[in-house]
Amino acid sequence: MNPNSLVSIADISREEILHLLDEAAYFESNPNHKLLDGKVVATLFFEPSTRTRLSFETAVNRLGGRVIGFSDAATTSSSKGETLKDTIKMVSNYVDLIIMRHFLEGAARYATEVTETPIINAGDGAHQHPSQTMLDLYSIRKTQGRLNDLTITLVGDLKYGRTVHSLIMAMKYFNPKFRFVACDELKMPEVYKNFCRENGIEFTEHTELSPEVINTSDIIYMTRVQRERFTDIDEYNRVKDLYSLCAAMLADAPENLRILHPLPRVNEIALDVDDDPHAYYFDQARNGLYVRQALICRALGIDILKNSEA
């Protein structure tokens, strides 16, 4: 495994997280570079994506590199039965970095075991989404002025939501208080509640996004109920519309509260929230570009802050 691969947010320390956030801030102010001149990056998306794929590809272009890859596995040799191992080993012959999204949990970790080319996990099933977590941390720090001692409310699909799972793991360094708002079918898995207990993270569980919960939160992180994770359509239809945030619910919210969402949304955030000053999800998506520039540089052994100080 290449030590610069990023499969899980657990692969990077508190100090490295903070350094990457500082690098992202640098890229926000200075987005265009030639740091990847002569480098080729593969984006292998075995599962649909818009924001993640386009922001990674934009990040490579902003850094002066070139992109190859696919956004639909049906157009590749995997549709003919080629194994993931063979695909990864073949693509590794052509590129300096692989950015991969896959529908199977553990696929990114497996990819790191069959190649020395660095791998960035762009999401593997319901498991991890570390680059999303980094842009979430960047968004939280940017809007709150800090990461420490915040109350973060996670709402909706907490069972399958890889973004909330990764966020919990990353926040262990910053003394958060979590509220988990979900129905029984979508409640936070026990493994992540045990993670909180083992790391001294306070959390409470709720079935309603109540005014009390809203008005005492620093961050409300809404999630989509993911149809693609359900094998039972009836179960999906029972839960898909349980949590929906509208502007009227924010009437008494604290000024610093920000609404985050990994996107795409369906109907869990009403359109009237878009113009509310608490809404931040489109800015959050834009932040993904700067964070992913930092992560690409990390994978290729480039420290932009050290270089800028030299």
Short mmCIF file of C-alpha atoms in Angstrom, two decimals:
data_model
loop_
_atom_site.label_atom_id
_atom_site.label_comp_id
_atom_site.label_asym_id
_atom_site.label_seq_id
_atom_site.Cartn_x
_atom_site.Cartn_y
_atom_site.Cartn_z
CA MET A 1 0.00 0.00 0.00
CA ASN A 2 1.26 3.43 -0.90
CA PRO A 3 1.48 5.43 2.36
CA ASN A 4 -0.02 8.45 0.62
CA SER A 5 -3.25 6.62 -0.19
CA LEU A 6 -6.40 7.83 1.55
CA VAL A 7 -9.03 5.17 2.15
CA SER A 8 -10.51 6.23 5.48
CA ILE A 9 -10.49 9.44 7.47
CA ALA A 10 -8.85 7.31 10.15
CA ASP A 11 -5.75 7.18 7.92
CA ILE A 12 -4.83 10.77 8.82
CA SER A 13 -4.02 12.33 12.18
CA ARG A 14 -5.40 15.46 13.83
CA GLU A 15 -2.27 17.40 12.86
CA GLU A 16 -2.51 16.28 9.25
CA ILE A 17 -6.21 17.15 9.09
CA LEU A 18 -5.47 20.69 10.27
CA HIS A 19 -2.55 21.01 7.84
CA LEU A 20 -4.77 19.89 4.95
CA LEU A 21 -7.42 22.43 5.95
CA ASP A 22 -4.75 25.15 5.92
CA GLU A 23 -3.67 23.99 2.46
CA ALA A 24 -7.29 24.12 1.29
CA ALA A 25 -7.52 27.71 2.51
CA TYR A 26 -4.37 28.49 0.50
CA PHE A 27 -5.91 26.94 -2.63
CA GLU A 28 -9.11 28.92 -2.12
CA SER A 29 -7.03 32.10 -2.38
CA ASN A 30 -4.65 30.69 -5.02
CA PRO A 31 -6.49 28.03 -7.07
CA ASN A 32 -4.35 27.86 -10.22
CA HIS A 33 -0.94 26.15 -10.25
CA LYS A 34 1.28 23.93 -12.39
CA LEU A 35 2.10 21.54 -9.56
CA LEU A 36 0.88 18.52 -11.55
CA ASP A 37 2.56 19.40 -14.83
CA GLY A 38 3.31 16.07 -16.52
CA LYS A 39 1.11 14.08 -14.11
CA VAL A 40 -1.88 11.97 -15.15
CA VAL A 41 -4.73 11.17 -12.75
CA ALA A 42 -7.40 8.49 -13.27
CA THR A 43 -10.95 9.00 -11.99
CA LEU A 44 -12.61 5.58 -11.83
CA PHE A 45 -16.27 5.97 -10.87
CA PHE A 46 -18.04 2.62 -10.70
CA GLU A 47 -20.99 4.42 -9.06
CA PRO A 48 -22.72 7.62 -10.24
CA SER A 49 -21.41 10.96 -9.01
CA THR A 50 -21.65 14.60 -9.99
CA ARG A 51 -20.05 16.85 -7.36
CA THR A 52 -17.30 14.48 -6.24
CA ARG A 53 -16.15 13.51 -9.73
CA LEU A 54 -16.35 17.00 -11.23
CA SER A 55 -14.64 18.66 -8.27
CA PHE A 56 -11.81 16.12 -8.32
CA GLU A 57 -11.39 16.55 -12.08
CA THR A 58 -11.51 20.34 -11.75
CA ALA A 59 -8.93 20.14 -8.98
CA VAL A 60 -6.56 18.18 -11.25
CA ASN A 61 -7.05 20.71 -14.04
CA ARG A 62 -6.53 23.67 -11.70
CA LEU A 63 -3.26 22.04 -10.61
CA GLY A 64 -2.06 21.61 -14.18
CA GLY A 65 -2.52 17.84 -14.51
CA ARG A 66 -4.41 15.64 -16.95
CA VAL A 67 -7.39 13.38 -16.28
CA ILE A 68 -8.40 10.04 -17.76
CA GLY A 69 -11.07 7.66 -16.54
CA PHE A 70 -14.76 6.84 -16.68
CA SER A 71 -18.00 7.83 -14.98
CA ASP A 72 -20.01 4.76 -16.02
CA ALA A 73 -18.66 1.29 -15.37
CA ALA A 74 -21.02 -0.09 -18.02
CA THR A 75 -18.73 1.40 -20.66
CA THR A 76 -15.64 -0.40 -19.32
CA SER A 77 -14.29 -3.94 -19.41
CA SER A 78 -15.82 -4.57 -15.98
CA SER A 79 -19.09 -5.02 -17.89
CA LYS A 80 -17.34 -7.94 -19.64
CA GLY A 81 -16.39 -9.52 -16.35
CA GLU A 82 -12.99 -7.94 -15.73
CA THR A 83 -12.15 -8.07 -12.03
CA LEU A 84 -11.50 -4.97 -9.95
CA LYS A 85 -7.95 -6.20 -9.40
CA ASP A 86 -7.25 -6.37 -13.12
CA THR A 87 -8.81 -2.95 -13.74
CA ILE A 88 -6.71 -1.33 -11.02
CA LYS A 89 -3.47 -3.00 -12.11
CA MET A 90 -4.09 -2.07 -15.74
CA VAL A 91 -4.91 1.59 -15.02
CA SER A 92 -1.91 1.83 -12.68
CA ASN A 93 0.32 1.36 -15.73
CA TYR A 94 -0.85 4.69 -17.13
CA VAL A 95 -1.26 7.12 -14.23
CA ASP A 96 0.33 8.69 -11.16
CA LEU A 97 -2.81 8.64 -9.00
CA ILE A 98 -6.16 6.82 -8.95
CA ILE A 99 -9.31 8.41 -7.53
CA MET A 100 -11.98 5.75 -7.17
CA ARG A 101 -15.64 5.48 -6.21
CA HIS A 102 -17.15 2.02 -5.86
CA PHE A 103 -20.45 0.60 -4.68
CA LEU A 104 -18.79 -2.12 -2.56
CA GLU A 105 -17.60 -1.41 0.97
CA GLY A 106 -13.89 -2.09 1.23
CA ALA A 107 -13.22 -1.76 -2.50
CA ALA A 108 -10.84 1.17 -2.05
CA ARG A 109 -8.86 -0.64 0.63
CA TYR A 110 -8.60 -3.67 -1.64
CA ALA A 111 -7.37 -1.45 -4.49
CA THR A 112 -4.49 -0.20 -2.31
CA GLU A 113 -3.42 -3.82 -1.79
CA VAL A 114 -2.96 -4.57 -5.48
CA THR A 115 -1.05 -1.46 -6.59
CA GLU A 116 1.66 0.89 -5.40
CA THR A 117 -0.04 3.79 -7.18
CA PRO A 118 -1.69 6.02 -4.56
CA ILE A 119 -5.46 5.64 -4.23
CA ILE A 120 -7.95 8.24 -3.00
CA ASN A 121 -11.27 6.78 -1.91
CA ALA A 122 -14.09 8.87 -3.39
CA GLY A 123 -16.70 6.76 -1.59
CA ASP A 124 -17.10 3.02 -1.10
CA GLY A 125 -20.65 1.83 -0.51
CA ALA A 126 -22.04 2.88 2.88
CA HIS A 127 -18.55 2.78 4.40
CA GLN A 128 -16.33 5.88 4.04
CA HIS A 129 -16.11 9.14 2.09
CA PRO A 130 -12.97 10.84 3.43
CA SER A 131 -12.73 13.68 0.90
CA GLN A 132 -16.32 14.68 1.69
CA THR A 133 -15.42 14.63 5.37
CA MET A 134 -12.50 16.96 4.77
CA LEU A 135 -14.65 19.47 2.91
CA ASP A 136 -17.24 19.17 5.71
CA LEU A 137 -14.54 19.98 8.26
CA TYR A 138 -13.36 22.89 6.13
CA SER A 139 -16.92 24.20 5.89
CA ILE A 140 -17.50 23.83 9.62
CA ARG A 141 -14.26 25.61 10.53
CA LYS A 142 -14.90 28.35 7.99
CA THR A 143 -18.43 29.08 9.24
CA GLN A 144 -17.87 28.59 12.97
CA GLY A 145 -14.30 29.85 13.28
CA ARG A 146 -13.28 26.64 15.02
CA LEU A 147 -13.77 22.87 15.09
CA ASN A 148 -13.69 22.40 18.87
CA ASP A 149 -16.71 22.14 21.19
CA LEU A 150 -19.51 22.30 18.62
CA THR A 151 -23.00 20.76 18.71
CA ILE A 152 -23.60 18.92 15.44
CA THR A 153 -27.00 17.47 14.53
CA LEU A 154 -27.01 14.67 11.94
CA VAL A 155 -30.41 14.08 10.31
CA GLY A 156 -31.95 11.43 8.09
CA ASP A 157 -30.15 8.41 6.70
CA LEU A 158 -27.68 7.65 9.47
CA LYS A 159 -27.65 3.92 8.73
CA TYR A 160 -26.27 4.03 5.18
CA GLY A 161 -24.86 7.58 5.14
CA ARG A 162 -21.11 7.19 4.66
CA THR A 163 -20.62 10.96 4.97
CA VAL A 164 -21.94 11.04 8.54
CA HIS A 165 -19.96 7.94 9.49
CA SER A 166 -16.72 9.54 8.34
CA LEU A 167 -17.57 12.86 9.99
CA ILE A 168 -18.06 11.19 13.37
CA MET A 169 -14.65 9.56 13.11
CA ALA A 170 -12.90 12.80 12.15
CA MET A 171 -14.54 14.86 14.89
CA LYS A 172 -13.14 12.66 17.65
CA TYR A 173 -10.22 15.10 17.90
CA PHE A 174 -12.42 18.15 18.53
CA ASN A 175 -14.73 17.36 21.47
CA PRO A 176 -18.09 17.56 19.65
CA LYS A 177 -21.58 16.90 20.93
CA PHE A 178 -23.68 14.97 18.43
CA ARG A 179 -27.42 14.68 18.01
CA PHE A 180 -28.54 11.73 15.87
CA VAL A 181 -32.01 12.37 14.38
CA ALA A 182 -33.42 9.36 12.56
CA CYS A 183 -36.25 6.85 12.54
CA ASP A 184 -35.64 3.31 13.81
CA GLU A 185 -35.05 2.00 10.28
CA LEU A 186 -32.28 4.54 9.62
CA LYS A 187 -30.73 5.06 13.04
CA MET A 188 -27.00 5.32 13.56
CA PRO A 189 -25.35 1.86 13.50
CA GLU A 190 -24.16 0.56 16.82
CA VAL A 191 -20.55 0.47 15.64
CA TYR A 192 -20.48 4.27 15.36
CA LYS A 193 -22.27 4.78 18.65
CA ASN A 194 -19.66 2.52 20.25
CA PHE A 195 -16.98 4.61 18.55
CA CYS A 196 -18.43 7.68 20.28
CA ARG A 197 -18.50 5.94 23.64
CA GLU A 198 -14.92 4.70 23.28
CA ASN A 199 -13.68 8.18 22.37
CA GLY A 200 -15.64 10.10 24.99
CA ILE A 201 -17.94 11.76 22.43
CA GLU A 202 -21.28 12.82 23.85
CA PHE A 203 -24.35 11.98 21.77
CA THR A 204 -28.12 11.81 22.07
CA GLU A 205 -30.66 10.11 19.82
CA HIS A 206 -33.92 11.64 18.59
CA THR A 207 -36.73 10.68 16.24
CA GLU A 208 -37.90 14.27 15.63
CA LEU A 209 -36.12 17.34 14.28
CA SER A 210 -37.68 19.49 16.97
CA PRO A 211 -37.35 23.26 17.55
CA GLU A 212 -35.29 22.51 20.66
CA VAL A 213 -32.81 20.45 18.63
CA ILE A 214 -32.62 23.02 15.83
CA ASN A 215 -32.24 26.03 18.09
CA THR A 216 -29.39 24.56 20.14
CA SER A 217 -27.28 23.34 17.19
CA ASP A 218 -24.22 24.90 15.60
CA ILE A 219 -24.43 22.65 12.55
CA ILE A 220 -27.39 20.74 11.12
CA TYR A 221 -26.19 18.13 8.65
CA MET A 222 -29.10 16.91 6.51
CA THR A 223 -28.82 13.71 4.47
CA ARG A 224 -30.76 12.14 1.63
CA VAL A 225 -32.48 8.80 2.16
CA GLN A 226 -30.57 6.80 -0.43
CA ARG A 227 -32.81 4.71 -2.64
CA GLU A 228 -29.78 2.84 -4.01
CA ARG A 229 -28.96 1.39 -0.57
CA PHE A 230 -32.37 -0.27 -0.12
CA THR A 231 -33.27 -3.76 -1.32
CA ASP A 232 -36.90 -3.35 -0.15
CA ILE A 233 -38.73 -0.57 -2.03
CA ASP A 234 -41.58 -0.60 0.49
CA GLU A 235 -39.15 0.13 3.32
CA TYR A 236 -37.69 3.01 1.30
CA ASN A 237 -41.14 4.49 0.62
CA ARG A 238 -41.98 4.35 4.34
CA VAL A 239 -39.00 6.44 5.39
CA LYS A 240 -38.02 8.65 2.44
CA ASP A 241 -40.10 11.69 3.45
CA LEU A 242 -39.84 11.57 7.24
CA TYR A 243 -37.43 14.51 7.62
CA SER A 244 -37.80 17.73 5.69
CA LEU A 245 -36.37 21.10 6.71
CA CYS A 246 -38.13 24.31 5.65
CA ALA A 247 -37.30 27.97 6.25
CA ALA A 248 -40.07 28.43 8.84
CA MET A 249 -38.32 25.89 11.08
CA LEU A 250 -35.28 28.20 11.21
CA ALA A 251 -37.12 31.29 12.43
CA ASP A 252 -35.58 31.13 15.92
CA ALA A 253 -32.31 29.44 15.00
CA PRO A 254 -29.07 30.97 16.33
CA GLU A 255 -27.22 33.28 13.96
CA ASN A 256 -24.18 31.00 13.69
CA LEU A 257 -26.18 27.89 12.73
CA ARG A 258 -25.35 26.54 9.29
CA ILE A 259 -27.19 23.90 7.28
CA LEU A 260 -24.92 21.39 5.53
CA HIS A 261 -25.82 18.62 3.09
CA PRO A 262 -23.49 16.41 1.02
CA LEU A 263 -25.94 16.65 -1.94
CA PRO A 264 -27.75 15.69 -4.03
CA ARG A 265 -30.91 16.56 -2.14
CA VAL A 266 -34.36 15.25 -2.96
CA ASN A 267 -36.95 16.80 -0.65
CA GLU A 268 -35.21 16.81 2.72
CA ILE A 269 -34.41 20.54 2.36
CA ALA A 270 -37.19 22.72 0.97
CA LEU A 271 -36.30 25.19 -1.76
CA ASP A 272 -37.20 28.11 0.49
CA VAL A 273 -34.20 27.30 2.68
CA ASP A 274 -31.85 28.17 -0.19
CA ASP A 275 -32.24 31.89 0.43
CA ASP A 276 -32.05 31.62 4.21
CA PRO A 277 -28.79 32.96 5.71
CA HIS A 278 -28.33 29.65 7.57
CA ALA A 279 -28.04 27.69 4.29
CA TYR A 280 -24.48 26.73 3.38
CA TYR A 281 -24.72 23.53 1.30
CA PHE A 282 -23.89 25.10 -2.08
CA ASP A 283 -20.87 26.88 -0.57
CA GLN A 284 -19.99 23.57 1.07
CA ALA A 285 -19.91 21.90 -2.35
CA ARG A 286 -17.64 24.66 -3.71
CA ASN A 287 -15.26 24.07 -0.81
CA GLY A 288 -14.79 20.54 -2.12
CA LEU A 289 -12.59 21.86 -4.92
CA TYR A 290 -10.03 23.41 -2.58
CA VAL A 291 -9.96 20.46 -0.21
CA ARG A 292 -9.54 18.00 -3.06
CA GLN A 293 -6.65 20.03 -4.43
CA ALA A 294 -4.98 19.59 -1.04
CA LEU A 295 -5.73 15.84 -0.98
CA ILE A 296 -4.36 15.32 -4.49
CA CYS A 297 -1.15 17.09 -3.52
CA ARG A 298 -0.89 14.94 -0.40
CA ALA A 299 -1.29 11.77 -2.47
CA LEU A 300 1.52 12.87 -4.76
CA GLY A 301 3.84 13.99 -1.96
CA ILE A 302 3.50 17.73 -2.59
CA ASP A 303 3.35 20.11 0.40
CA ILE A 304 2.16 23.42 -1.02
CA LEU A 305 2.60 25.33 2.24
CA LYS A 306 6.18 24.17 2.65
CA ASN A 307 6.87 25.01 -1.00
CA SER A 308 5.35 28.49 -0.63
CA GLU A 309 7.52 29.20 2.39
CA ALA A 310 10.74 28.12 0.69
#
